[in-house]
Amino acid sequence: MVDVLPLVEARLNTALGEPDARAAVTFLGTDRIEVLRFRQADVVRYATLGMSDRPMTDPTAVLADPVQGPRAELVLSVRAGVADTDKVLRPLAVLAASPQVEGLVVTPGASLDVGGPLWPGAPFTSVLVGEPGGLVEDLELDAPLDPVRFLPLLPMTPNEAAWKRVHGAQALQERWLANGTDLRDPTRTAVPLD
């Protein structure tokens, strides 16, 4: 069986450059999750490494398939030097461990809540999972393994998350676009929702 994580790290390095920092978190009963930090000009990107080691399994499945199933890593991009975003490492690791801990299958359009600010003073307590393929291309693996998808995370304020639950992910993204919302701004306020 192929060791997925070195291939994933190589793909991240190709797309984002060499990481300038990394941290590891291990939760009871889960595999180790690392969060890598990449700096590019005025943007800092945080990417998980470890979530894709196992395929995500439908929580209604009787047995978890150790080979087939969707695989993903998470990528968060924010403006550098505006807020203490390095404290996002633990919340990101918690989100990356959620498929193992809670049996979640993380897909584009999903909301993931961390139960508190993403970093100290952050106006965001959850994220919207974006579509893959933009910043980091999918990593194709040999059959029968599914490709690893790199899912961007878009921070949401509590009001935006509540509005998204009613109107859907597409409607929230259209609202952000129509208002010229800078989703990388770690101090932005909620988009007008009236």
C-alpha positions as a printed NumPy array, in Angstrom:
array([[  0.   ,   0.   ,   0.   ],
       [  1.247,   3.488,  -0.906],
       [  2.322,   5.928,   1.814],
       [  0.091,   8.889,   0.947],
       [  1.438,  11.612,   3.242],
       [  4.894,  12.119,   1.63 ],
       [  3.116,  12.551,  -1.734],
       [  0.681,  15.029,  -0.188],
       [  3.501,  17.032,   1.395],
       [  5.37 ,  17.105,  -1.919],
       [  2.241,  18.415,  -3.68 ],
       [  1.82 ,  21.152,  -1.04 ],
       [  5.488,  22.136,  -1.377],
       [  5.196,  22.288,  -5.163],
       [  2.116,  24.52 ,  -4.995],
       [  2.958,  26.688,  -1.975],
       [  6.745,  26.504,  -1.514],
       [  8.589,  25.208,   1.53 ],
       [  6.742,  25.554,   4.854],
       [  8.367,  27.918,   7.341],
       [  6.753,  26.242,  10.362],
       [  4.879,  23.089,  11.317],
       [  3.083,  21.81 ,  14.368],
       [  1.664,  18.394,  15.211],
       [ -1.394,  17.485,  17.244],
       [ -2.522,  14.011,  18.265],
       [ -5.975,  13.397,  19.696],
       [ -6.823,  10.259,  21.646],
       [ -7.726,   7.487,  19.219],
       [ -6.616,   9.345,  16.088],
       [ -3.582,   9.558,  13.871],
       [ -1.209,  12.501,  14.133],
       [ -2.309,  15.645,  12.287],
       [  0.26 ,  18.235,  11.263],
       [ -0.432,  21.809,  10.237],
       [  2.107,  23.411,   7.918],
       [  2.486,  27.18 ,   7.533],
       [  3.459,  28.73 ,   4.207],
       [  4.223,  32.442,   3.769],
       [  3.765,  34.041,   0.367],
       [  4.202,  37.837,   0.26 ],
       [  1.335,  39.262,   2.366],
       [ -0.595,  35.971,   2.671],
       [ -0.039,  33.139,   5.112],
       [ -1.482,  29.726,   4.319],
       [ -2.079,  26.892,   6.759],
       [ -2.441,  23.366,   5.354],
       [ -3.24 ,  20.169,   7.199],
       [ -1.188,  17.027,   6.68 ],
       [ -2.563,  13.722,   7.948],
       [ -6.283,  13.917,   7.208],
       [ -5.751,  12.171,   3.846],
       [ -3.833,   9.236,   5.336],
       [ -7.112,   7.323,   5.574],
       [-10.199,   7.635,   3.381],
       [-13.206,   9.349,   4.905],
       [-16.021,   6.89 ,   5.55 ],
       [-19.761,   7.382,   5.427],
       [-20.879,   7.326,   9.066],
       [-23.76 ,   4.995,   8.159],
       [-21.395,   2.342,   6.738],
       [-21.156,  -0.839,   8.788],
       [-17.412,  -1.228,   8.127],
       [-14.877,   1.441,   7.215],
       [-13.141,   0.727,   3.901],
       [ -9.388,   1.093,   4.546],
       [ -8.648,   1.746,   0.857],
       [-11.495,   3.379,  -1.035],
       [-13.248,   6.609,  -0.159],
       [-12.669,  10.342,  -0.46 ],
       [ -9.416,  11.812,   0.846],
       [ -8.761,  15.46 ,   1.595],
       [ -6.575,  18.035,   3.308],
       [ -7.643,  21.518,   4.414],
       [ -6.083,  24.85 ,   3.388],
       [ -6.767,  28.206,   5.069],
       [ -5.411,  31.475,   3.587],
       [ -5.346,  34.765,   5.518],
       [ -3.582,  38.122,   5.264],
       [ -0.308,  38.089,   7.195],
       [  0.485,  40.396,  10.094],
       [ -3.09 ,  41.559,  10.757],
       [ -4.082,  39.156,  13.556],
       [ -2.54 ,  36.355,  15.654],
       [ -3.638,  33.698,  13.161],
       [ -0.899,  31.227,  14.153],
       [ -3.227,  30.161,  16.99 ],
       [ -5.446,  28.567,  14.303],
       [ -3.229,  25.473,  14.345],
       [ -5.207,  23.539,  16.973],
       [ -8.666,  24.374,  15.535],
       [ -7.431,  23.302,  12.087],
       [ -6.098,  20.035,  13.487],
       [ -9.464,  19.453,  15.2  ],
       [-11.262,  19.957,  11.86 ],
       [ -8.799,  17.645,  10.085],
       [ -9.337,  14.939,  12.732],
       [-13.152,  15.173,  12.496],
       [-13.467,  12.403,   9.867],
       [-11.705,   9.969,  12.241],
       [-13.33 ,  11.242,  15.434],
       [-16.874,  11.978,  14.271],
       [-17.125,   9.939,  11.081],
       [-17.632,  13.044,   8.934],
       [-17.121,  13.12 ,   5.198],
       [-15.903,  16.668,   4.514],
       [-17.188,  17.956,   1.171],
       [-17.395,  21.333,  -0.612],
       [-20.322,  23.406,   0.665],
       [-20.139,  21.924,   4.171],
       [-19.885,  24.046,   7.308],
       [-17.394,  23.072,   9.99 ],
       [-17.716,  24.677,  13.412],
       [-14.872,  24.861,  15.935],
       [-17.039,  25.976,  18.871],
       [-15.041,  29.135,  19.5  ],
       [-12.932,  31.734,  17.696],
       [-10.591,  30.323,  15.037],
       [ -7.797,  32.342,  16.711],
       [ -7.789,  34.83 ,  19.623],
       [-10.137,  37.714,  18.87 ],
       [-11.298,  36.207,  15.565],
       [-14.84 ,  37.109,  14.485],
       [-15.119,  33.606,  12.968],
       [-16.203,  30.399,  14.708],
       [-16.733,  28.226,  11.648],
       [-15.603,  27.765,   8.058],
       [-17.264,  27.054,   4.745],
       [-15.526,  24.307,   2.777],
       [-14.772,  25.588,  -0.725],
       [-14.292,  23.819,  -4.026],
       [-10.925,  22.087,  -4.588],
       [ -8.594,  22.433,  -7.541],
       [ -7.762,  26.135,  -7.402],
       [ -4.741,  26.776,  -5.214],
       [ -3.474,  23.19 ,  -4.94 ],
       [ -4.362,  20.664,  -7.639],
       [ -5.862,  17.307,  -6.683],
       [ -3.279,  14.591,  -6.108],
       [ -4.103,  11.52 ,  -8.188],
       [ -3.225,   8.225,  -6.505],
       [ -2.92 ,   4.753,  -8.024],
       [ -6.201,   2.852,  -8.33 ],
       [ -8.183,   1.873,  -6.356],
       [ -7.302,   4.873,  -4.136],
       [ -9.348,   8.065,  -4.575],
       [ -7.421,  11.285,  -5.274],
       [ -6.501,  13.638,  -2.44 ],
       [ -8.439,  16.9  ,  -2.732],
       [ -7.146,  20.117,  -1.155],
       [-10.191,  21.915,   0.211],
       [ -9.988,  25.665,   0.859],
       [-11.585,  26.898,   4.082],
       [-13.483,  30.198,   4.054],
       [-13.97 ,  31.685,   7.55 ],
       [-17.578,  32.539,   8.483],
       [-18.956,  34.748,  11.228],
       [-21.744,  33.2  ,  13.338],
       [-24.345,  35.306,  11.449],
       [-22.975,  34.168,   8.082],
       [-23.038,  30.529,   9.236],
       [-26.677,  30.872,  10.356],
       [-27.611,  32.58 ,   7.064],
       [-25.832,  29.824,   5.113],
       [-27.848,  27.132,   6.944],
       [-31.052,  28.754,   5.667],
       [-30.004,  29.908,   2.188],
       [-27.183,  27.519,   1.267],
       [-23.464,  27.754,   0.513],
       [-23.911,  29.042,  -3.043],
       [-26.082,  31.954,  -1.887],
       [-23.522,  32.964,   0.761],
       [-20.677,  32.815,  -1.755],
       [-22.708,  34.965,  -4.168],
       [-23.342,  37.456,  -1.349],
       [-19.604,  37.616,  -0.593],
       [-18.812,  38.137,  -4.29 ],
       [-21.476,  40.816,  -4.79 ],
       [-20.1  ,  42.776,  -1.816],
       [-16.426,  42.384,  -2.769],
       [-15.697,  40.614,   0.528],
       [-12.008,  39.959,   1.195],
       [-12.24 ,  36.415,   2.574],
       [ -8.545,  36.526,   3.511],
       [ -9.027,  39.476,   5.869],
       [ -8.717,  37.977,   9.386],
       [-10.537,  40.958,  10.92 ],
       [-13.378,  41.448,   8.434],
       [-16.951,  41.905,   9.571],
       [-19.939,  39.894,   8.37 ],
       [-21.214,  40.589,   4.889],
       [-24.583,  42.467,   4.837],
       [-27.245,  39.758,   5.079],
       [-30.502,  41.749,   4.859]])
